[in-house]
Coordinates of C-alpha atoms in Angstrom, one line a residue:
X1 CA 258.9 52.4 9.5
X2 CA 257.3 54.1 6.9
X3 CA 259.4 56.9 4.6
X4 CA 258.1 60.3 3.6
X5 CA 256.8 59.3 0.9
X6 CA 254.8 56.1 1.9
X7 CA 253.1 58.5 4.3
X8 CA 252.5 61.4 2.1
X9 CA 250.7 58.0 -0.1
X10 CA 248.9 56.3 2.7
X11 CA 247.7 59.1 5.5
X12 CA 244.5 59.8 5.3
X13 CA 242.8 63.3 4.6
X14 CA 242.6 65.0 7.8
X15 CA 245.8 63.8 8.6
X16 CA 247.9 65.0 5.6
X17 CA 248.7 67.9 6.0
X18 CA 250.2 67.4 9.9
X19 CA 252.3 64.6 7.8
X20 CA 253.2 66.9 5.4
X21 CA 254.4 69.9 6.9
X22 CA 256.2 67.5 9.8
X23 CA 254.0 68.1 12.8
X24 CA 254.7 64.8 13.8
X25 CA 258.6 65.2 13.8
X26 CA 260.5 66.0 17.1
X27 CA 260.4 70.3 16.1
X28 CA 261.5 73.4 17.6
X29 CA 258.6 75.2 19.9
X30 CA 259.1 78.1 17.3
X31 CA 257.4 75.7 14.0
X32 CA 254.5 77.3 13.0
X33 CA 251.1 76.0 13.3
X34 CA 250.0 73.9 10.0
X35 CA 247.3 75.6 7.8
X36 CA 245.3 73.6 4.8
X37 CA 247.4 72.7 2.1
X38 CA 245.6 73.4 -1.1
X39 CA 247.0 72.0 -4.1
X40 CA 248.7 74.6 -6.1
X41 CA 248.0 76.2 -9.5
X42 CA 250.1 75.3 -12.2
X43 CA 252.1 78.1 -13.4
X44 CA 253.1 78.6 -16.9
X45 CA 255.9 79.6 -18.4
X46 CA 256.5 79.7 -22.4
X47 CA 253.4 77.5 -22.7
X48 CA 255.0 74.7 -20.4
X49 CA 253.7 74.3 -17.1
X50 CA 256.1 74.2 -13.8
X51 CA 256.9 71.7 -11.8
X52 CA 254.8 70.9 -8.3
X53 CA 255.6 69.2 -5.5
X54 CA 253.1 65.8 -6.9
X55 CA 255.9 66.4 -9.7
X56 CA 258.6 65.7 -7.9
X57 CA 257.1 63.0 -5.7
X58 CA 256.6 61.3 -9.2
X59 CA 260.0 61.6 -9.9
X60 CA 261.2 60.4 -6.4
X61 CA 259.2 57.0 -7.2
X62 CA 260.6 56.9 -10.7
X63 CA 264.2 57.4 -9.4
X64 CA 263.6 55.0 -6.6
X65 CA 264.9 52.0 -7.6
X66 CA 267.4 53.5 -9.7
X67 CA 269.1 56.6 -9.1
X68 CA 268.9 55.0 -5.3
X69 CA 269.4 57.9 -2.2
X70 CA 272.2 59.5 -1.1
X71 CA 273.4 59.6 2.4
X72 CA 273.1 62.1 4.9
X73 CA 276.2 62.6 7.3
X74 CA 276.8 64.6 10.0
X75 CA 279.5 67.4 10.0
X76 CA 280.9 67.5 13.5
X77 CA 283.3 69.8 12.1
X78 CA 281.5 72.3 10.6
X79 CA 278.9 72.4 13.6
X80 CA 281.8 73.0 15.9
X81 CA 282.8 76.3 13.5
X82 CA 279.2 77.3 13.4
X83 CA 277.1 76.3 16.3
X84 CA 274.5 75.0 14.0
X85 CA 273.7 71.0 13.6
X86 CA 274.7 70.3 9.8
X87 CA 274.4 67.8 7.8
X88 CA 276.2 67.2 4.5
X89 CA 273.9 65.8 1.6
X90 CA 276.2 63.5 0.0
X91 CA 275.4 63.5 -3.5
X92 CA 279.0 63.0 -5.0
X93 CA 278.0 59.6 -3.3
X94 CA 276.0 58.7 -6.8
X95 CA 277.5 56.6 -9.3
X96 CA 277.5 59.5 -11.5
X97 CA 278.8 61.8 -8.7
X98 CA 276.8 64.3 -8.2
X99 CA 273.0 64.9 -8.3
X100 CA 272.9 65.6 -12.0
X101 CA 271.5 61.9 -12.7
X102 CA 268.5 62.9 -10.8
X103 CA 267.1 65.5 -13.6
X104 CA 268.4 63.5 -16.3
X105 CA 266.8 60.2 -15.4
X106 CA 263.7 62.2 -14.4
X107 CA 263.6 63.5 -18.5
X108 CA 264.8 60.5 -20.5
X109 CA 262.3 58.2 -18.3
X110 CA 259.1 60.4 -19.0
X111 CA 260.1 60.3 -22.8
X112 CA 257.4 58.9 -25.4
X113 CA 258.4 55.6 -27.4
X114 CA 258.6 57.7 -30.1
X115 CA 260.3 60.0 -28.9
X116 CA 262.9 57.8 -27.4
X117 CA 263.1 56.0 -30.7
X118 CA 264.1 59.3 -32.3
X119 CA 267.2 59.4 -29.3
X120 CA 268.4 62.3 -27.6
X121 CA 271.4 64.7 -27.3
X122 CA 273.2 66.9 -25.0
X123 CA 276.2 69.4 -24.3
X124 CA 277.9 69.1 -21.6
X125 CA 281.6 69.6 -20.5
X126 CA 281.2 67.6 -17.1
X127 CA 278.5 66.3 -14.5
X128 CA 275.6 66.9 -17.3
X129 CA 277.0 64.6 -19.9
X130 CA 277.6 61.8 -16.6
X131 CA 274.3 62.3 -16.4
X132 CA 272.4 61.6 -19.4
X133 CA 275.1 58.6 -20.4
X134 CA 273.8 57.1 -17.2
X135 CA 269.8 57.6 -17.7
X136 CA 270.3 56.6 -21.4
X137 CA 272.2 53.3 -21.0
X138 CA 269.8 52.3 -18.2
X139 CA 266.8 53.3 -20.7
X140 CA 268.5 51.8 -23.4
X141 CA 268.0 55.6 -25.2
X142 CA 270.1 56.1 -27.7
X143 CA 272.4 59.1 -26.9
X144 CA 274.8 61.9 -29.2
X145 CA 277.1 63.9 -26.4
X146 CA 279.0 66.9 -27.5
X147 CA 282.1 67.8 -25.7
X148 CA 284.3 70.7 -26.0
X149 CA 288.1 70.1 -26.9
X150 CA 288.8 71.6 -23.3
X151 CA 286.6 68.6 -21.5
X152 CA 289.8 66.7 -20.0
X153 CA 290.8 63.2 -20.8
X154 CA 290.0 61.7 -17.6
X155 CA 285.6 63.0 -17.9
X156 CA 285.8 62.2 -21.7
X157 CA 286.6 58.5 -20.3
X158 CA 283.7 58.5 -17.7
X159 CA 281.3 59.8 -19.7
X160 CA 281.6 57.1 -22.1
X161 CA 282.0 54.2 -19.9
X162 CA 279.1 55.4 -18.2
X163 CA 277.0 55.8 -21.2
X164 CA 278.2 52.3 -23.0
X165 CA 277.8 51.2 -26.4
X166 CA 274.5 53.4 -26.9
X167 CA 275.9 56.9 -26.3
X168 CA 278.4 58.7 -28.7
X169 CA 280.6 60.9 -27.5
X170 CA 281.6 63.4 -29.9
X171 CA 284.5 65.7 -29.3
X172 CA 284.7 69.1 -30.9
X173 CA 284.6 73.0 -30.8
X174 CA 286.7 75.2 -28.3
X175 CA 283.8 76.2 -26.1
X176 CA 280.5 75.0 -24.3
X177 CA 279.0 77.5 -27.0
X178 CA 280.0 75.7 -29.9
X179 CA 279.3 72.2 -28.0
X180 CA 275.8 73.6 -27.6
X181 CA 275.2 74.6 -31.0
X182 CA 276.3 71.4 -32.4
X183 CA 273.7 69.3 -30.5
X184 CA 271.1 71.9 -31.5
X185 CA 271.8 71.4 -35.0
X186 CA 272.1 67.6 -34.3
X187 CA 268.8 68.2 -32.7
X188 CA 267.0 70.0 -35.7
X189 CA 268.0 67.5 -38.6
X190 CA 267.1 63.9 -36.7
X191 CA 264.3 65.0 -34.8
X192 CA 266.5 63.8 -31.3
X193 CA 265.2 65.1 -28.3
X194 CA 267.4 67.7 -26.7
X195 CA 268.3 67.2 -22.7
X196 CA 268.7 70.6 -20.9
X197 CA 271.3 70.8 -18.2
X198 CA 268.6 72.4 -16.0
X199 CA 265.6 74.7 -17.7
X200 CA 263.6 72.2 -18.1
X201 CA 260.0 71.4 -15.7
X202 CA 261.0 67.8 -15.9
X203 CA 264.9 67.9 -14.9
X204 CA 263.5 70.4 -12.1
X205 CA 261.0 68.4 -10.8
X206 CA 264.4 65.8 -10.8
X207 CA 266.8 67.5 -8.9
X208 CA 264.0 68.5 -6.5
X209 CA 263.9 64.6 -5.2
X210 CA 266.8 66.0 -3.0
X211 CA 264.5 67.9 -0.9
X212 CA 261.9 64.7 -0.2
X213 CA 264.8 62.5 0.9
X214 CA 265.9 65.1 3.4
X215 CA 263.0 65.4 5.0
X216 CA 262.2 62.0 5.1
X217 CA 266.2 60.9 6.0
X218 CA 265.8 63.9 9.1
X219 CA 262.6 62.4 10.3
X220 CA 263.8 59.1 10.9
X221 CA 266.7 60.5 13.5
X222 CA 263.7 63.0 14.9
X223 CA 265.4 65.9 13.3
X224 CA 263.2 68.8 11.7
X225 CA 265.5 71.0 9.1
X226 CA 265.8 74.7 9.8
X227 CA 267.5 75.2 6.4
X228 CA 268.4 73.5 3.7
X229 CA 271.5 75.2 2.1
X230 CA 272.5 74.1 -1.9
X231 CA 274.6 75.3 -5.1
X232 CA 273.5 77.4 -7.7
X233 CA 274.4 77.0 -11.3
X234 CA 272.1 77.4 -13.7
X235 CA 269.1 77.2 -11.1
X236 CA 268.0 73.5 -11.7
X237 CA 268.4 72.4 -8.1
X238 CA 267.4 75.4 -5.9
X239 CA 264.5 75.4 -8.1
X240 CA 263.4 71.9 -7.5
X241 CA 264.1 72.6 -3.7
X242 CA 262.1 75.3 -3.8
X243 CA 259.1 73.3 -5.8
X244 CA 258.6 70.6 -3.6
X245 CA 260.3 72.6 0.0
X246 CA 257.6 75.6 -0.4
X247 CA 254.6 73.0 -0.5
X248 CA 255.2 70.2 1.7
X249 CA 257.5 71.4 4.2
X250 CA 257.1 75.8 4.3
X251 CA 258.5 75.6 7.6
X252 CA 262.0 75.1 5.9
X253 CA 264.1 77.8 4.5
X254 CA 265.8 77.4 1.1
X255 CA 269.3 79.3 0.8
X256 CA 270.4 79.7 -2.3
X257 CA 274.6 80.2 -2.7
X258 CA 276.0 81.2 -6.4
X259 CA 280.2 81.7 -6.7
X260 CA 280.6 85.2 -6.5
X261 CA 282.4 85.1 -9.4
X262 CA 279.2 83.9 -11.4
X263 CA 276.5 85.5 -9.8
X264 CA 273.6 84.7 -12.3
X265 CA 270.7 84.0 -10.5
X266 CA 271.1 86.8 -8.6
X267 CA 271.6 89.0 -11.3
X268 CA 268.2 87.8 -13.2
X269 CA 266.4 88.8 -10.2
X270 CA 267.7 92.3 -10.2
X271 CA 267.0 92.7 -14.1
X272 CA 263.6 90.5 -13.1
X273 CA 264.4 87.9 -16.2
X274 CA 267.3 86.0 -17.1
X275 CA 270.4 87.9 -18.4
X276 CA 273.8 87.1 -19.7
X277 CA 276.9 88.0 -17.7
X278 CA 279.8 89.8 -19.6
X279 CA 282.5 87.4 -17.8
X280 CA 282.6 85.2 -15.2
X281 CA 285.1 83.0 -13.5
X282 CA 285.4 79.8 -15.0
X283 CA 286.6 78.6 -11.8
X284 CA 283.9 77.0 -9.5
X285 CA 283.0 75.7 -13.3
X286 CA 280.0 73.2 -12.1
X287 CA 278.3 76.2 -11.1
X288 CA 279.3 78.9 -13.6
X289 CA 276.8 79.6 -15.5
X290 CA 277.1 82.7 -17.7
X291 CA 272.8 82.9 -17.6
X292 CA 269.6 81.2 -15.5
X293 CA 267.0 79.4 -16.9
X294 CA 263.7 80.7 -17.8
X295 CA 261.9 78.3 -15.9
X296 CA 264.6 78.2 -13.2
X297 CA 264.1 81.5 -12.6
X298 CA 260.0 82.1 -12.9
X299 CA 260.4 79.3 -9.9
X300 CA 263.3 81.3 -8.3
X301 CA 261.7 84.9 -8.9
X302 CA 258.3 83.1 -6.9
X303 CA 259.6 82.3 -4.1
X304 CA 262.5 85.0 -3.5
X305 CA 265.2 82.4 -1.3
X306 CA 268.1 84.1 0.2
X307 CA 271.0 84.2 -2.6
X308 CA 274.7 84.5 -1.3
X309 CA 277.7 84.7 -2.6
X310 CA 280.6 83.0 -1.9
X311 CA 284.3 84.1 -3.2
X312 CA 285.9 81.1 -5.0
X313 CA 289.0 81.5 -2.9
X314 CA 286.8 80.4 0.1
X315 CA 285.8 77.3 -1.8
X316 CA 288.8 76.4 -1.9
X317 CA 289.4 76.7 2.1
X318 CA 286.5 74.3 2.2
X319 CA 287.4 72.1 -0.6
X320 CA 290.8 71.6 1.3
X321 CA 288.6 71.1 4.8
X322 CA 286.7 68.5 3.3
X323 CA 289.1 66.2 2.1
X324 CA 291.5 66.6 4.8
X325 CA 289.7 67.0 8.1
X326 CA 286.7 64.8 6.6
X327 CA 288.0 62.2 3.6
X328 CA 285.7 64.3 1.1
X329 CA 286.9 64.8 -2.4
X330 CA 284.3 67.2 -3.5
X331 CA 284.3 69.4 -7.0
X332 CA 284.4 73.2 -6.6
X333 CA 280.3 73.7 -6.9
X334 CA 280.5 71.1 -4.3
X335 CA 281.9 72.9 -1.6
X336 CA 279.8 76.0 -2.1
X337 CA 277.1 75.4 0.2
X338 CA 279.7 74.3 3.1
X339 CA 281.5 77.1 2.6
X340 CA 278.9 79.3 2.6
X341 CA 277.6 78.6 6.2
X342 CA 281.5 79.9 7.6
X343 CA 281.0 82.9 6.8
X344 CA 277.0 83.7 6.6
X345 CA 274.5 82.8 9.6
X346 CA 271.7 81.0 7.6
X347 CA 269.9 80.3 10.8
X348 CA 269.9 80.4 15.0
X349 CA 272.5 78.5 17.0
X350 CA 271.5 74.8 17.4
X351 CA 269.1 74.8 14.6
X352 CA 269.4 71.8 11.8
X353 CA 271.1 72.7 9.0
X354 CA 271.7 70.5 5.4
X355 CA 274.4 71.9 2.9
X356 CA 274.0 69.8 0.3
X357 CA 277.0 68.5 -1.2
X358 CA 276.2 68.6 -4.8
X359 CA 279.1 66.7 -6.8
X360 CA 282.8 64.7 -6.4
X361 CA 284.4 65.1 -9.8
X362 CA 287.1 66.8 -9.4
X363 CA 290.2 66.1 -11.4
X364 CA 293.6 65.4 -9.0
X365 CA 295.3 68.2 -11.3
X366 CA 293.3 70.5 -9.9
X367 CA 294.5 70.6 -6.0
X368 CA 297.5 73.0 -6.9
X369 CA 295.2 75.5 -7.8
X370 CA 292.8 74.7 -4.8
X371 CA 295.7 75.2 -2.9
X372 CA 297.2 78.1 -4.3
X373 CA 293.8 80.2 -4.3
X374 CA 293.3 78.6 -0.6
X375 CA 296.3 80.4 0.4
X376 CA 295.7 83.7 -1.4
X377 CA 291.8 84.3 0.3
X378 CA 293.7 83.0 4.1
X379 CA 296.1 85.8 3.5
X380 CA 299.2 83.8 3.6
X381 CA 300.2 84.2 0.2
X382 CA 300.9 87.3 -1.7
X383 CA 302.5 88.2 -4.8
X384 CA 304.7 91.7 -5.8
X385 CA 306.7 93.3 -8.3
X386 CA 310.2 94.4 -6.9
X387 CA 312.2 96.7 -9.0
X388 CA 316.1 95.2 -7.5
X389 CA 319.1 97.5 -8.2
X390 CA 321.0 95.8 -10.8
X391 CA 324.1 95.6 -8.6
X392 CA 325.7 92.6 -6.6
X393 CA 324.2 91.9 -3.0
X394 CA 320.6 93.6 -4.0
X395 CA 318.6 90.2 -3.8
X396 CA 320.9 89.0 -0.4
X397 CA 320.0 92.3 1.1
X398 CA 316.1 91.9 0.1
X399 CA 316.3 88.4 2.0
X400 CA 318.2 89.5 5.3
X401 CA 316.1 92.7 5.4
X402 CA 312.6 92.5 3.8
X403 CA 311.6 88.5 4.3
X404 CA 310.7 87.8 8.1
X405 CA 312.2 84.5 10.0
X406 CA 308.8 82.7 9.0
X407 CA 308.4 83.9 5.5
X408 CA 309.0 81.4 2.3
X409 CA 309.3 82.8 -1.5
X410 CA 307.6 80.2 -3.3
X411 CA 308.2 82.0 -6.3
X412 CA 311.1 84.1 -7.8
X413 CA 311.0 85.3 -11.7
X414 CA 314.0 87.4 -12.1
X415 CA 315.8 88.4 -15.6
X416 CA 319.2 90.2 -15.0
X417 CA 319.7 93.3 -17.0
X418 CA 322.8 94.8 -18.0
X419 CA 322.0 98.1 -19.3
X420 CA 319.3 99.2 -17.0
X421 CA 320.0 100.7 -13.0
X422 CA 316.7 98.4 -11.9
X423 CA 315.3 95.2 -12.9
X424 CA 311.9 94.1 -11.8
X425 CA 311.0 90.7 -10.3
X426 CA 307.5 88.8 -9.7
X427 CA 307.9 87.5 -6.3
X428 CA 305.5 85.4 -4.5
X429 CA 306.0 85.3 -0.3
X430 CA 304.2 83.2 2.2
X431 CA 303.1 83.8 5.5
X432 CA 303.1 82.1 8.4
X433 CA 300.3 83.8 9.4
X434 CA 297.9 86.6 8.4
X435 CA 299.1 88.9 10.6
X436 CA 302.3 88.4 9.2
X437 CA 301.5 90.8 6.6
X438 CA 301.8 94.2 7.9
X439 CA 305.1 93.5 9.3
X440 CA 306.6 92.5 5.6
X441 CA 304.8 95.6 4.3
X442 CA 306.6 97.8 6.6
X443 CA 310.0 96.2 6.2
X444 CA 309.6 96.5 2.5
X445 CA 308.9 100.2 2.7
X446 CA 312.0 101.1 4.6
X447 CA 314.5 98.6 2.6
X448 CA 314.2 101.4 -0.4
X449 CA 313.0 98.8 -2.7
X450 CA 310.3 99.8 -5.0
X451 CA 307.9 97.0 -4.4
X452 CA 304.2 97.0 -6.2
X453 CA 301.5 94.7 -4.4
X454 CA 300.0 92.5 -7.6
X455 CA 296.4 92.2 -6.2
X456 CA 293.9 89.2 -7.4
X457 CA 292.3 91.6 -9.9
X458 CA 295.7 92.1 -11.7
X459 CA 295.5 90.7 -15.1
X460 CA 299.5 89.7 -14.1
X461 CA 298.0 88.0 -11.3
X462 CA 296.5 85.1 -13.6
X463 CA 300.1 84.1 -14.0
X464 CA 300.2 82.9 -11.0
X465 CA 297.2 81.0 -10.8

């Protein structure tokens, strides 16, 4: 059986653009009709033209043998929740995992001699840096990575074992920022070529090799995508989607989901060019981005793909979902397009549906928190300042009156004061169930008890967390 590709290579003329646009796939009645496809303008952007779908084709054939393809598995779970027939993109499947060795590869490869003599450098506090180590000890590219202090012990380690004797991994600066400017400077004095995380025509044209496997892993089980659902960080794979999607497969819709927390994309195409958010939350961190690419977003702006956000806590419901129910350890970003489709109908019941997974590195220290901001977005945990009377009995009273027969504290912060009629405690009560909630409310206002609710935008609410 031929793949995608080989067909795109061998059909001939008259027949290309049935292949192409998937006429000859098992579709729904409601597929349009296939017009000619014209090859399309190259757009330019700051002198440098944007990727096309022959772009990314090229890339799928350098990758080939390399990079390799990632699975497709069905989601019985998540098409029982939605009605829809998904399929999870399983790029945390890489050696690198996640898809960032797509882009990277893609760059380093297409490099000059000279150029790659010259080496090349990168910031990058996680799945970037996997990334380039990979494509540059495969290459054998010399390779300068600049890490923040913050990058834990356990990437620092990966990152270097990926990247082998030929990459240096240099350590240093509080922030991304500082990383960033240190490889620029790195950059300027040796002449090494610097590797963009995403805004860059040749990492797009990368990360857009997604989209080809897709349709050419769905043809082969007689499937036609409705959708094809993906993360949104810096804008580096929704734009390849969207590259190669829009020209050989128009039929498909390209969703677009950002943490809601780090909007970005969204916000450049509001303001109509990239801008720079005043704060965003570090959280889903493989996808928070404080601003879009330019060429990410003159792709992005061109096509105009539905953009949701998705509140971190829900990541977290699905980050839980996956590795429980379906033996997924996925990273926050991971999770976003999975979690999207609970809550948001990105196409008719029964249609064929691909979230794509994007990345599995997720450190094991990080579950408390998954589980702790799980909780908080399910309603079953909640947090409040009680002002006790400073008087024996007050906190035995709060427990037979206040707490419910199903209600837990899981956290009690309590400093007793001599000289003052009240002292306040941070308290932290779970549920049993949602509904639960009311109920405790109630029994708190008629125990007499000053009690304040400590919501998720309290700045005391980061204790917690």
């Amino acid at each position: 059986m031929t793949t995608f590709l080989e067909q795109v290579k061998i059909a001939p003329s008259g027949r290309r653009c049935a292949l192409l646009r998937g006429a000859a796939l098992t579709r729904p009645p409601s597929a349009p009709t296939c017009p000619a496809v014209a090859r399309r303008p190259r757009t330019r952007v700051q002198g440098v033209d944007l990727p096309t779908a022959s772009d990314v084709e090229h890339a799928a054939r350098t990758l080939r043998d390399v990079v390799g393809t990632s699975p497709l598995h069905p989601s019985p779970r998540l098409s029982a929740a939605t009605g829809l027939d998904v399929w999870l993109k399983r790029e945390d499947l890489h050696e690198v995992r996640s898809y960032k060795g797509r882009g990277a590869y893609n760059l380093v490869a297409g490099l000059s001699p000279e150029e790659r003599e010259r080496g090349v450098t990168c910031a990058s506090a996680g799945n970037h840096a996997q990334g380039v180590a990979f494509a540059c000890s495969r290459l054998g590219v010399r390779a300068t990575i600049f890490l923040p202090r913050t990058t834990p012990r356990q990437k620092r380690a990966r990152i270097a074992a990926l990247g082998g004797p030929l990459v240096e991994v240099v350590v240093d600066g509080d922030t991304y920022d500082d990383a960033d400017q240190q490889s620029r400077e790195l950059a300027r004095s040796t002449g090494a070529v610097v590797v963009p995380a995403f805004d860059d025509p040749r990492t797009i044209a990368g990360q857009g090799t997604v989209g080809l496997e897709v349709l050419d892993q769905l043809a082969a089980l007689g499937r036609t995508p409705t959708a094809v659902v993906a993360p949104v960080g810096g804008g580096g794979l929704l734009a390849g989607l969207l590259t190669v999607l829009s020209e050989r497969a128009p039929y498909v819709d390209v969703v677009g989901v950002e943490p809601a927390g780090a909007a970005s994309m969204a916000a450049a195409l509001a303001a109509g060019a990239p801008v720079e958010l005043g704060a965003v939350d570090s959280f889903v961190d493989g996808a928070a981005v404080r601003r879009v690419g330019d060429w990410t977003h003159a792709v992005v702006a061109a096509h105009r793909p539905p953009l949701l956000a998705v509140p971190e806590g829900l990541v977290c419901v699905e980050m839980l979902d996956l590795y429980q129910s379906d033996g997924i350890i996925a990273e926050p970003a991971g999770a976003l397009a999975s979690a999207a489709i609970r809550e948001h109908a990105v196409a008719a019941p029964g249609s064929t549906v691909v979230c794509v997974l994007s990345g599995g590195n997720n450190d094991v220290s990080r579950y408390a928190e998954v589980v702790e901001r799980a909780l908080v977005h399910e309603g079953l945990r909640h947090y409040f300042l009680v002002e006790f009377p400073q008087e024996p009995g007050a906190l035995r009273m709060f427990l037979d009156d206040v707490l419910g027969p199903d209600d837990d504290i899981v956290l009690f912060e309590y400093v007793k004061r001599s000289n003052r009629e009240t002292g306040p405690a941070l308290v932290g009560i779970e549920l049993q169930r949602p509904t639960d909630y009311a109920p405790l409310l109630e029994r708190m206002g008629a125990s007499g008890i000053r009690v304040q609710v400590v919501e998720p935008t309290s700045p005391l609410f980061r204790m917690v967390q």
